[in-house]
PDB file of C-alpha atoms in Angstrom:
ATOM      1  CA  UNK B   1     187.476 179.094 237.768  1.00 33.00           C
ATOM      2  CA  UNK B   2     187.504 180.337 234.442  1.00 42.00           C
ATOM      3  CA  UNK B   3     190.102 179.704 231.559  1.00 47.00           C
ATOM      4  CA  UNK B   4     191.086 182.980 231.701  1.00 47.00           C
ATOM      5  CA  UNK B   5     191.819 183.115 235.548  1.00 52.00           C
ATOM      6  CA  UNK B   6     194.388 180.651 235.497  1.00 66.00           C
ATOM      7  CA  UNK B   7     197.289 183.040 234.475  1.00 76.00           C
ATOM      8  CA  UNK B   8     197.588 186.512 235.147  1.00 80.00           C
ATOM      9  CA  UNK B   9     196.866 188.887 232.439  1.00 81.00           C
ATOM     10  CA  UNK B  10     200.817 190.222 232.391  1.00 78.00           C
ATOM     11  CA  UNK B  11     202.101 186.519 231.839  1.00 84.00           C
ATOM     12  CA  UNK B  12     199.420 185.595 228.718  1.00 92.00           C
ATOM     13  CA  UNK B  13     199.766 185.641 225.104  1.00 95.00           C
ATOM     14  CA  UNK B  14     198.630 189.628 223.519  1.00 96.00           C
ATOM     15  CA  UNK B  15     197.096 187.367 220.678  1.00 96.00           C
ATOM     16  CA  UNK B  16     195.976 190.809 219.143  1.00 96.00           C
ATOM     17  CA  UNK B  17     199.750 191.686 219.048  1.00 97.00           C
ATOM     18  CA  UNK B  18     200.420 188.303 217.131  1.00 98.00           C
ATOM     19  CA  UNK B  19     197.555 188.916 214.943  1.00 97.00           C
ATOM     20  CA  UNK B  20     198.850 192.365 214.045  1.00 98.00           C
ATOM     21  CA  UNK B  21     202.250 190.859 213.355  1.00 98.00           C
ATOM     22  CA  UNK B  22     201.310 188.199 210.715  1.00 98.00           C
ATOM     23  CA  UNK B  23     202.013 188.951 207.152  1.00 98.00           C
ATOM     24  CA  UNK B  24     200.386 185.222 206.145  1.00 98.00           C
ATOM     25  CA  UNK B  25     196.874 184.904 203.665  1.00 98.00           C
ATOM     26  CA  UNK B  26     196.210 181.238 205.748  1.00 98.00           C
ATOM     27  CA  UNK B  27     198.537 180.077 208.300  1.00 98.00           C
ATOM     28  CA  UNK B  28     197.288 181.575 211.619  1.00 98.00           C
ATOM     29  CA  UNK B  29     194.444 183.524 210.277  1.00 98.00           C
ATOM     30  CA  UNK B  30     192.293 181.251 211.987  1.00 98.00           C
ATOM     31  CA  UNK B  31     194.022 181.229 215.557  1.00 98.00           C
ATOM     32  CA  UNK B  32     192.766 179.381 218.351  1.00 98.00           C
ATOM     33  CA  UNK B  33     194.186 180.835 222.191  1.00 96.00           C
ATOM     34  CA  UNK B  34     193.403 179.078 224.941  1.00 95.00           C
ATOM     35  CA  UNK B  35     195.594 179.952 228.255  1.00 92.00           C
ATOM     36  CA  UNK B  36     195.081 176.246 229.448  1.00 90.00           C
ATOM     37  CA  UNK B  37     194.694 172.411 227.674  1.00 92.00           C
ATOM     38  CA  UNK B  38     195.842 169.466 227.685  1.00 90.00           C
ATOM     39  CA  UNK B  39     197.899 169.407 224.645  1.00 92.00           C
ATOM     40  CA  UNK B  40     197.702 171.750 221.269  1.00 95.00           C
ATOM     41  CA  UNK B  41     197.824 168.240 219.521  1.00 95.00           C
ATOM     42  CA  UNK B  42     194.780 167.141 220.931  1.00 95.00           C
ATOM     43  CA  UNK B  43     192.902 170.381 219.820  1.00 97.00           C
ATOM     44  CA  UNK B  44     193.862 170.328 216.737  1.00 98.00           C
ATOM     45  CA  UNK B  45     193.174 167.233 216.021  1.00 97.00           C
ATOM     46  CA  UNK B  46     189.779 167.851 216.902  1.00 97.00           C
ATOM     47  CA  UNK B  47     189.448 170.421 214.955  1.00 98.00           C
ATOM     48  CA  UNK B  48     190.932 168.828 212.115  1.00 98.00           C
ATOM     49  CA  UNK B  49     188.552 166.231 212.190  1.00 97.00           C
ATOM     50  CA  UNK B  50     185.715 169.256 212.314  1.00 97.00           C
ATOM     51  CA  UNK B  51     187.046 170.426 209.247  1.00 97.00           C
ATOM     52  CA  UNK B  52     189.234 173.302 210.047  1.00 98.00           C
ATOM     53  CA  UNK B  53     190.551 174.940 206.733  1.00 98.00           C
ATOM     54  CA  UNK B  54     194.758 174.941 206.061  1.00 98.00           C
ATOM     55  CA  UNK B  55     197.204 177.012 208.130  1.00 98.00           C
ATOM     56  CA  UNK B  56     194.448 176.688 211.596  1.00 98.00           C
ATOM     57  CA  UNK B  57     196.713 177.462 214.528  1.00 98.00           C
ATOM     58  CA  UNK B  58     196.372 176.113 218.335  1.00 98.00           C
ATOM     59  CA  UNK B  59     198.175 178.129 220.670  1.00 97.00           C
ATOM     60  CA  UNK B  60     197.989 177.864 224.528  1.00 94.00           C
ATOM     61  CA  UNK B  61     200.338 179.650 227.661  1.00 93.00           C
ATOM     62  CA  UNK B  62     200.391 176.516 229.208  1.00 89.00           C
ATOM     63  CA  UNK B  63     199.969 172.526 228.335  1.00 87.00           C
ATOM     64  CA  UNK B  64     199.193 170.106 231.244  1.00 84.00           C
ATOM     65  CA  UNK B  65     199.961 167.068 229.167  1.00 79.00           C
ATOM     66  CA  UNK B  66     202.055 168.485 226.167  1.00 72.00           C
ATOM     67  CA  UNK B  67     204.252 165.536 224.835  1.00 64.00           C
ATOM     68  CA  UNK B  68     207.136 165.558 222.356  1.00 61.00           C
ATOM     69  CA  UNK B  69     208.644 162.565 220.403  1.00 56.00           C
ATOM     70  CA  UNK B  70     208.227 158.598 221.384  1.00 54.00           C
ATOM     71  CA  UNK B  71     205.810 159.704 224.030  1.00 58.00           C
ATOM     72  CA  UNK B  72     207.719 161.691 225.910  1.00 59.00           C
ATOM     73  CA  UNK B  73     206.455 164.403 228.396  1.00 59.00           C
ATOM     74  CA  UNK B  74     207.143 167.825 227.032  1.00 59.00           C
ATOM     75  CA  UNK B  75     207.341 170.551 230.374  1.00 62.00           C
ATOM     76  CA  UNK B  76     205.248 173.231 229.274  1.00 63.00           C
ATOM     77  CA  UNK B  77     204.834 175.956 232.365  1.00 72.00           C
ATOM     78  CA  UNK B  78     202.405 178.439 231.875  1.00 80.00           C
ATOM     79  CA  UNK B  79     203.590 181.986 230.420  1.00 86.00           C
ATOM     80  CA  UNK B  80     206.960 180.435 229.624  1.00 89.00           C
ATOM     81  CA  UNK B  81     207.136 179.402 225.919  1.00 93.00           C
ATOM     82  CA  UNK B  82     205.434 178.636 222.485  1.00 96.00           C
ATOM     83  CA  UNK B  83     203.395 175.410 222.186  1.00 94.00           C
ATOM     84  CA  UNK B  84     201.826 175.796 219.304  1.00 97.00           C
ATOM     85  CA  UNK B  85     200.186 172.791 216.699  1.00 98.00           C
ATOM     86  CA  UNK B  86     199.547 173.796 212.932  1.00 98.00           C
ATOM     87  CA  UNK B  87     197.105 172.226 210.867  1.00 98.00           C
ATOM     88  CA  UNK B  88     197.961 171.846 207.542  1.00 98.00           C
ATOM     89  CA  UNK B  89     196.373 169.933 204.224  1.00 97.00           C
ATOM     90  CA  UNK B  90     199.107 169.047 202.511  1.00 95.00           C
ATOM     91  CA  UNK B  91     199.590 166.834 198.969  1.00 93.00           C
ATOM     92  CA  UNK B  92     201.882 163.764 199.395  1.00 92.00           C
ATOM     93  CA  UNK B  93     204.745 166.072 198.238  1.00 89.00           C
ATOM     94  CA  UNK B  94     204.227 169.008 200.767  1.00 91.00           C
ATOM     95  CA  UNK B  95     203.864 166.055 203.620  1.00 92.00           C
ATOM     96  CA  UNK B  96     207.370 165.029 203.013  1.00 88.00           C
ATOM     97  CA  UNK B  97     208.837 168.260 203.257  1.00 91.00           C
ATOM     98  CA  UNK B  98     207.365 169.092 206.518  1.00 93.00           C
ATOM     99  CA  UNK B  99     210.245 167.490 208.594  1.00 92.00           C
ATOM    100  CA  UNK B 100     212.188 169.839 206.487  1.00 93.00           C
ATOM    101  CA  UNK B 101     210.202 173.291 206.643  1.00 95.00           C
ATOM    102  CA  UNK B 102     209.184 172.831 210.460  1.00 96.00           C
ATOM    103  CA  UNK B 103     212.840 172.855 211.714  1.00 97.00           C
ATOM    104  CA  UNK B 104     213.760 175.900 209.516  1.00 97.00           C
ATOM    105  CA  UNK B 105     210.817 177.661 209.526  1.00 98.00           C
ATOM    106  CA  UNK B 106     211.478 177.572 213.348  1.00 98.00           C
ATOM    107  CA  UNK B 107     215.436 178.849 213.778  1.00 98.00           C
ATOM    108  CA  UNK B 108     213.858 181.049 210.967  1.00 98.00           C
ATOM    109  CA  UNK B 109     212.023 182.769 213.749  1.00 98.00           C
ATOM    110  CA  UNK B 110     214.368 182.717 216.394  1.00 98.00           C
ATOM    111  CA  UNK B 111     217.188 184.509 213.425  1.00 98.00           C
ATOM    112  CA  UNK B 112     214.746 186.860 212.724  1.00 98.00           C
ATOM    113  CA  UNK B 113     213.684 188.192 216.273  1.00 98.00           C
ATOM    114  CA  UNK B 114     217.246 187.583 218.349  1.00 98.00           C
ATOM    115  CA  UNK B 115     220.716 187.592 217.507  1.00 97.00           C
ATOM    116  CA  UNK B 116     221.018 184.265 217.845  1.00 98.00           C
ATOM    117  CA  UNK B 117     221.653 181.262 215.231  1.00 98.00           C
ATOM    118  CA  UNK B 118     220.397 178.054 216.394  1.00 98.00           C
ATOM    119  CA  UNK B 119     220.839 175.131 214.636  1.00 97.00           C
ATOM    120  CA  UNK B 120     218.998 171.668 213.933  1.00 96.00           C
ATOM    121  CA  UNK B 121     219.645 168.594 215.287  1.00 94.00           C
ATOM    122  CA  UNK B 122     218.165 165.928 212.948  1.00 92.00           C
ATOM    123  CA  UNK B 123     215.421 165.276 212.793  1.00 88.00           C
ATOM    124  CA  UNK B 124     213.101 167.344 215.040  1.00 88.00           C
ATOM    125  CA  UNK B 125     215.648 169.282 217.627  1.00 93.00           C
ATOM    126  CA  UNK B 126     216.246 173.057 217.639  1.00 97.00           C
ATOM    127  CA  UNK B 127     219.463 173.558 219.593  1.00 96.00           C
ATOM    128  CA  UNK B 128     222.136 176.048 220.824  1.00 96.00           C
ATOM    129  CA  UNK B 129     225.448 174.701 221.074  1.00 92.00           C
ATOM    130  CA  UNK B 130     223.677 171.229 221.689  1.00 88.00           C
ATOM    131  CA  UNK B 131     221.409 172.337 224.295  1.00 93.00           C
ATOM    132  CA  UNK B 132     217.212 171.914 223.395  1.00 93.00           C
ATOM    133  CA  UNK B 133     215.889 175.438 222.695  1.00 95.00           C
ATOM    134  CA  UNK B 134     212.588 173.727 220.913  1.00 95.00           C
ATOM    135  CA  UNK B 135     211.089 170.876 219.506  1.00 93.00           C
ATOM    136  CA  UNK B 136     209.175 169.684 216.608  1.00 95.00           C
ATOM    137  CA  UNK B 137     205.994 166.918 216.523  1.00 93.00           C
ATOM    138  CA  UNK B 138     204.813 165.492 213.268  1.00 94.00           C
ATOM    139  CA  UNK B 139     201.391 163.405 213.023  1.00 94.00           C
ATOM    140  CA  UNK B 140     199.184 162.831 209.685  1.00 95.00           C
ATOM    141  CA  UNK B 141     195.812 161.416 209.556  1.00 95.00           C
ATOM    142  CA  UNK B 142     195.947 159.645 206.017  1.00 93.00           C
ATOM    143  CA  UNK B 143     192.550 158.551 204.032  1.00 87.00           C
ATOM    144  CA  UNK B 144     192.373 156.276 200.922  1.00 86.00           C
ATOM    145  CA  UNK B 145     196.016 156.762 200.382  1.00 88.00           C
ATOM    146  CA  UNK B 146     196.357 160.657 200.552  1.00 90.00           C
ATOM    147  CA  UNK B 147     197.172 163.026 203.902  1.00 92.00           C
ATOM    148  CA  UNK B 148     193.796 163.968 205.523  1.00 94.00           C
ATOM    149  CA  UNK B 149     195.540 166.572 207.024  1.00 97.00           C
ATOM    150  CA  UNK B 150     198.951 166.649 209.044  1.00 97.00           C
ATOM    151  CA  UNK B 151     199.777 168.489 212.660  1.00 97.00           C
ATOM    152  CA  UNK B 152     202.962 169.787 213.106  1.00 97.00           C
ATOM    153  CA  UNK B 153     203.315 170.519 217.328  1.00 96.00           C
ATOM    154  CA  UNK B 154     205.808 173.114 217.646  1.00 96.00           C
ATOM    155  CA  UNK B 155     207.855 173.694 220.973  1.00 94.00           C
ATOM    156  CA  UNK B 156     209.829 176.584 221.533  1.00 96.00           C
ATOM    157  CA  UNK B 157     210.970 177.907 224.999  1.00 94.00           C
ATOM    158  CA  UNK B 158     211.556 181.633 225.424  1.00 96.00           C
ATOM    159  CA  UNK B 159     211.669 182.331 229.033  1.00 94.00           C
ATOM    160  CA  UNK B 160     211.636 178.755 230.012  1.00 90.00           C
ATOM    161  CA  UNK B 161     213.944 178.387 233.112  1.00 87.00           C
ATOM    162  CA  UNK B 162     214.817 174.252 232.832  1.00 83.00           C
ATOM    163  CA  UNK B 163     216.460 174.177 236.273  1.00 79.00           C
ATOM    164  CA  UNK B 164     213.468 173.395 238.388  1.00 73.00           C
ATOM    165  CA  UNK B 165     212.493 170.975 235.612  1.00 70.00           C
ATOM    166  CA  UNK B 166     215.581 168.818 236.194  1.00 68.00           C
ATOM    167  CA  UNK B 167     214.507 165.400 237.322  1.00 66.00           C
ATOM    168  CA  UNK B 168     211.808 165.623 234.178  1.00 67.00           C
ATOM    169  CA  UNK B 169     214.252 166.551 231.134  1.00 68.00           C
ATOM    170  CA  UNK B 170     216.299 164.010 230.404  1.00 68.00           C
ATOM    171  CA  UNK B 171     218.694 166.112 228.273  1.00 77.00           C
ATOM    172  CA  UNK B 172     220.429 169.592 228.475  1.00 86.00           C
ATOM    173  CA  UNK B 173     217.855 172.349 227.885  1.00 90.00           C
ATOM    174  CA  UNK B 174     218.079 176.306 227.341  1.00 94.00           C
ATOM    175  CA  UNK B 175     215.910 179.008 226.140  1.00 95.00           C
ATOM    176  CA  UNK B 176     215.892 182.504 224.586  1.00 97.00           C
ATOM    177  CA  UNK B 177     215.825 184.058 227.720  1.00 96.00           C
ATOM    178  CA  UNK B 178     219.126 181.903 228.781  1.00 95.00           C
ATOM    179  CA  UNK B 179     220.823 182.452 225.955  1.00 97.00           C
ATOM    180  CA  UNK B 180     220.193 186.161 225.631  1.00 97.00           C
ATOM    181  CA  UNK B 181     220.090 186.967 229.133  1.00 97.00           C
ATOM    182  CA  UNK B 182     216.791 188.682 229.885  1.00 96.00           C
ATOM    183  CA  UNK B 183     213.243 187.704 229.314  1.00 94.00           C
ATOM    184  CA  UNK B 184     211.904 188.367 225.742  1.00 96.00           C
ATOM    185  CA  UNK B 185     208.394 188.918 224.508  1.00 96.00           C
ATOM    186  CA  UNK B 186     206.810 185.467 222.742  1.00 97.00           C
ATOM    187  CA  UNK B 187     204.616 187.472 220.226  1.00 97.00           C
ATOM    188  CA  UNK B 188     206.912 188.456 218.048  1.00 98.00           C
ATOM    189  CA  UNK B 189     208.961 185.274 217.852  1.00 98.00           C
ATOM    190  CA  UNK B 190     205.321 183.328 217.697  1.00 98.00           C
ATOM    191  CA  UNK B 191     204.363 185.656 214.588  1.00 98.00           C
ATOM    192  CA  UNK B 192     208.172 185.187 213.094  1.00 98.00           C
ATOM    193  CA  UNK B 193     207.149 181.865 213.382  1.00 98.00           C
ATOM    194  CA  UNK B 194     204.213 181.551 211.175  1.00 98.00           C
ATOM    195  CA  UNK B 195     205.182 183.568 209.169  1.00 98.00           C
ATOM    196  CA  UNK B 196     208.116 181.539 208.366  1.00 98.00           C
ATOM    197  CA  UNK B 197     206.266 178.406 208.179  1.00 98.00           C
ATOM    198  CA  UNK B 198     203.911 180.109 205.504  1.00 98.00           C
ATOM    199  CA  UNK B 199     206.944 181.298 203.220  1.00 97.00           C
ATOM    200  CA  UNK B 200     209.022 178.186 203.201  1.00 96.00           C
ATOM    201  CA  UNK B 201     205.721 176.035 202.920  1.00 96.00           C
ATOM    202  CA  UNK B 202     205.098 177.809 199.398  1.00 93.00           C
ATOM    203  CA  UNK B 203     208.788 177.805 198.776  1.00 87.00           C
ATOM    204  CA  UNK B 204     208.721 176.584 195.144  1.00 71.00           C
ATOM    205  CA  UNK B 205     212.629 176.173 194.881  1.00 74.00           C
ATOM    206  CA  UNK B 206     213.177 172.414 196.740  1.00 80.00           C
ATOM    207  CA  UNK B 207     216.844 173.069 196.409  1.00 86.00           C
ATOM    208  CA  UNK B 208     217.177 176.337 198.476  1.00 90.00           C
ATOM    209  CA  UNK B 209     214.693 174.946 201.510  1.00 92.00           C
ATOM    210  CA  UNK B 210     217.091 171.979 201.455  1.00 91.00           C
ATOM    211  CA  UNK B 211     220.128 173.762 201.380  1.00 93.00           C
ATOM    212  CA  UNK B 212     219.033 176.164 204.191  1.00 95.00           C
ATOM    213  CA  UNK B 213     217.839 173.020 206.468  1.00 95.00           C
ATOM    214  CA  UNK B 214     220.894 171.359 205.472  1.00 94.00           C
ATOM    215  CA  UNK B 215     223.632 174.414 206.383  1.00 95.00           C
ATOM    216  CA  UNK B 216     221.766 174.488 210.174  1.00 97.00           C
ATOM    217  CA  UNK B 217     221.794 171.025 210.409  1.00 96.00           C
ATOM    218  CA  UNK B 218     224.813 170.124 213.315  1.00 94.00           C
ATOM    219  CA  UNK B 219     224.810 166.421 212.819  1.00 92.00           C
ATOM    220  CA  UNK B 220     226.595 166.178 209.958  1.00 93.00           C
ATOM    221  CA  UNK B 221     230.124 164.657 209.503  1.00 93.00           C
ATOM    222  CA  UNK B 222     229.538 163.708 213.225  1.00 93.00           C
ATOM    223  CA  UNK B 223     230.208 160.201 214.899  1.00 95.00           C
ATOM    224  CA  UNK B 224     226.493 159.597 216.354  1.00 94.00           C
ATOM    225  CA  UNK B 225     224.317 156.861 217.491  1.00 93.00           C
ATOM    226  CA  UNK B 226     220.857 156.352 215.784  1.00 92.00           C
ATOM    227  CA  UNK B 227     218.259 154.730 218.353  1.00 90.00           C
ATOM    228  CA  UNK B 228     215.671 152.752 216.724  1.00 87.00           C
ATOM    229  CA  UNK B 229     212.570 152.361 218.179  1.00 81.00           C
ATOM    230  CA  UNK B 230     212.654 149.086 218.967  1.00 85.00           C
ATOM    231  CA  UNK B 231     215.738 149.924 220.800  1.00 85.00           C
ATOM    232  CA  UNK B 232     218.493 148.713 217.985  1.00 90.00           C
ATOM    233  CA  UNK B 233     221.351 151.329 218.611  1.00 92.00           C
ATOM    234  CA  UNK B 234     223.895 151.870 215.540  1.00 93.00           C
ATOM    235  CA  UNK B 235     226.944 153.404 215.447  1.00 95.00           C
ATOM    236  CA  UNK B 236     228.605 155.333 212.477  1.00 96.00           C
ATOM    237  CA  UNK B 237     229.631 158.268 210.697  1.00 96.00           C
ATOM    238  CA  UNK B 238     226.802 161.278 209.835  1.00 96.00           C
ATOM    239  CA  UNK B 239     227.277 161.472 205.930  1.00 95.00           C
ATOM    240  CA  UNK B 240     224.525 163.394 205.091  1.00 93.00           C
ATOM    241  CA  UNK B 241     220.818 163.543 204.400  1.00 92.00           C
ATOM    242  CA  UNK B 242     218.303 162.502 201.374  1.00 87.00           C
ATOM    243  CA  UNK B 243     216.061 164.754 199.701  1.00 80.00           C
ATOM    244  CA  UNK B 244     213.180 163.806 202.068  1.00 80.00           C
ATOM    245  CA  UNK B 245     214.946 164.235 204.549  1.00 86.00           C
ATOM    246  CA  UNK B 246     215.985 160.720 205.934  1.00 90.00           C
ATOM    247  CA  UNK B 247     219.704 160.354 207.371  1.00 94.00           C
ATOM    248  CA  UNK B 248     222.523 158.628 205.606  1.00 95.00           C
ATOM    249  CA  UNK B 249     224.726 157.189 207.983  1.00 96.00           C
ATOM    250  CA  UNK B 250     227.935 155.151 207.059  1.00 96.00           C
ATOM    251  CA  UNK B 251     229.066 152.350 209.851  1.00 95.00           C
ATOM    252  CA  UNK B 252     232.357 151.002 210.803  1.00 93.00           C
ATOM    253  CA  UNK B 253     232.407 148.209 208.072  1.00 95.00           C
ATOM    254  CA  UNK B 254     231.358 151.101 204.880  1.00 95.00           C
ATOM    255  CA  UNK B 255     227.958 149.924 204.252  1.00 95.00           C
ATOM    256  CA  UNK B 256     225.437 152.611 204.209  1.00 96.00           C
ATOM    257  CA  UNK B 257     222.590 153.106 206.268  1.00 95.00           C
ATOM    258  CA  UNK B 258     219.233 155.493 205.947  1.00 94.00           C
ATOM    259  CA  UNK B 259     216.921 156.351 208.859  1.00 91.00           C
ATOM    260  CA  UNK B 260     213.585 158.096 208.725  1.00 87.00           C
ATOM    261  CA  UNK B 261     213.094 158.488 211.931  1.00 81.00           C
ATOM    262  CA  UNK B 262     215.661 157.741 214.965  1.00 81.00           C
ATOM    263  CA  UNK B 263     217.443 159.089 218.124  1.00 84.00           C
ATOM    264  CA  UNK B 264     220.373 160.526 217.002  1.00 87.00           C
ATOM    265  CA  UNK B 265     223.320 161.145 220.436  1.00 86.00           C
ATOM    266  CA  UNK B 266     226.398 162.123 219.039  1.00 83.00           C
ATOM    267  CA  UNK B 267     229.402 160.211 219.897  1.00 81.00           C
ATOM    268  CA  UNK B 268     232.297 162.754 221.864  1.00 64.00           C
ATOM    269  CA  UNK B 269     235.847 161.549 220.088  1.00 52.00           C
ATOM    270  CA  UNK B 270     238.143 160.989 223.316  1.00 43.00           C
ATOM    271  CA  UNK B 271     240.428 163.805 223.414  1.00 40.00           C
ATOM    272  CA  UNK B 272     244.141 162.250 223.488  1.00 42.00           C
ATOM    273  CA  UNK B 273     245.377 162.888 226.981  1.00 40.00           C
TER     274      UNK B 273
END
């Protein structure tokens, strides 16, 4: 069996129609479809490591071993949703900002194509009223002290149904298609996409990227938890966030806190009875 025979024509990607749709000079010019892998990661790290230029794009219908953060699985049925990787050469400076510009470059896309706003829970979630719409996956390859190149694995589920997925998502889950209430094309939100990601990549104001991320941002002045990864849990009060992004929280006894990376659960106040 083919590549191609694994999904039926009416459920794959048009990639012509996303190709039509792009307004970008590099990211997604070179676009790689397959209708089947592994993971997007995985092929474009290879292809990273082959020497594919800036702005290369992986996109498959389906991923039989997609992942998302601290090794978790990431359900990816075929014909469903966006998983998409990016491969990017980015300076030291442009690195940092990618856990910035993915997130917004992403409810970018969604605002552009649907009425809806999502927001961003920090550091990687795209969310609708707290429920996971998408997800975002940072790697970088570094050499003699500068990025290689980075990956940013992008997530997004458009007519994604989670309910048969129960037992393997481990948090509340929704999609476009939930949300809005009837199934909705992935090319256009795909092309929204990267073209998003181009335009707030070569965003040369700092301030107004930050400002965006940090208006969509719904962690914020928020009791929360922050999960280390060695499994150190610490409670305290959202304050706000860095210019690289990291999260400033403040704990019961006023001392502040900064976390680069984390699980972040928000706390529910007890309502008084």
């Amino acid at each position: 069996m083919s590549n191609h025979d694994m999904l039926p024509p009416d459920q794959r990607l048009d990639i012509d129609l996303v190709r039509s749709r792009l307004r970008t000079t590099e990211v997604g010019q070179n676009l790689h479809y397959l209708v089947r892998t592994t993971s997007t990661m995985d092929d474009a790290r290879r292809l990273a490591e082959e020497g594919a230029p800036h702005g290369t794009v992986v996109v498959a219908d389906e991923q039989t071993a997609g992942r998302g953060t601290k090794g978790r699985i990431w359900v990816s049925p075929p014909g469903q949703s966006i998983h998409t990787t990016l491969i990017l050469r980015p300076s030291i400076d442009e690195l940092k900002r990618l856990s910035i510009i993915s997130p917004v470059a992403t409810t970018d896309a969604v605002r552009e194509t649907t009425s809806l706003q999502p927001t961003i829970k920090w550091p990687n979630d795209i969310q609708m009223e707290h429920r996971k719409m998408g997800g975002i996956l940072i790697e970088a390859d570094w050499s003699e002290g500068q990025p290689g190149y980075a990956l940013v694995g992008i997530g997004l589920n458009v007519n994604f149904d989670p309910a048969p997925w129960a037992t393997q998502i481990d948090r509340p889950a929704t999609s476009l298609m939930i949300e809005l209430g009837q199934r909705q094309r992935r090319e256009p939100v795909l092309a929204a996409l990267l073209n998003a990601f181009e335009q707030r990549y070569r965003q040369s104001g700092a301030a107004e990227l930050h400002d965006t991320w940090i208006s969509r941002l719904n962690t914020l002045n928020k009791d929360v938890t922050v999960t280390l990864t060695g499994g150190e849990a610490i409670d305290g009060r959202a304050i706000g966030v860095d210019d690289a992004g990291a999260l400033i929280v403040e704990t019961a006894d006023g001392a502040r806190r900064t976390f680069i990376a984390g699980e972040v659960t928000l706390r529910e106040a007890t309502a008084p009875g």
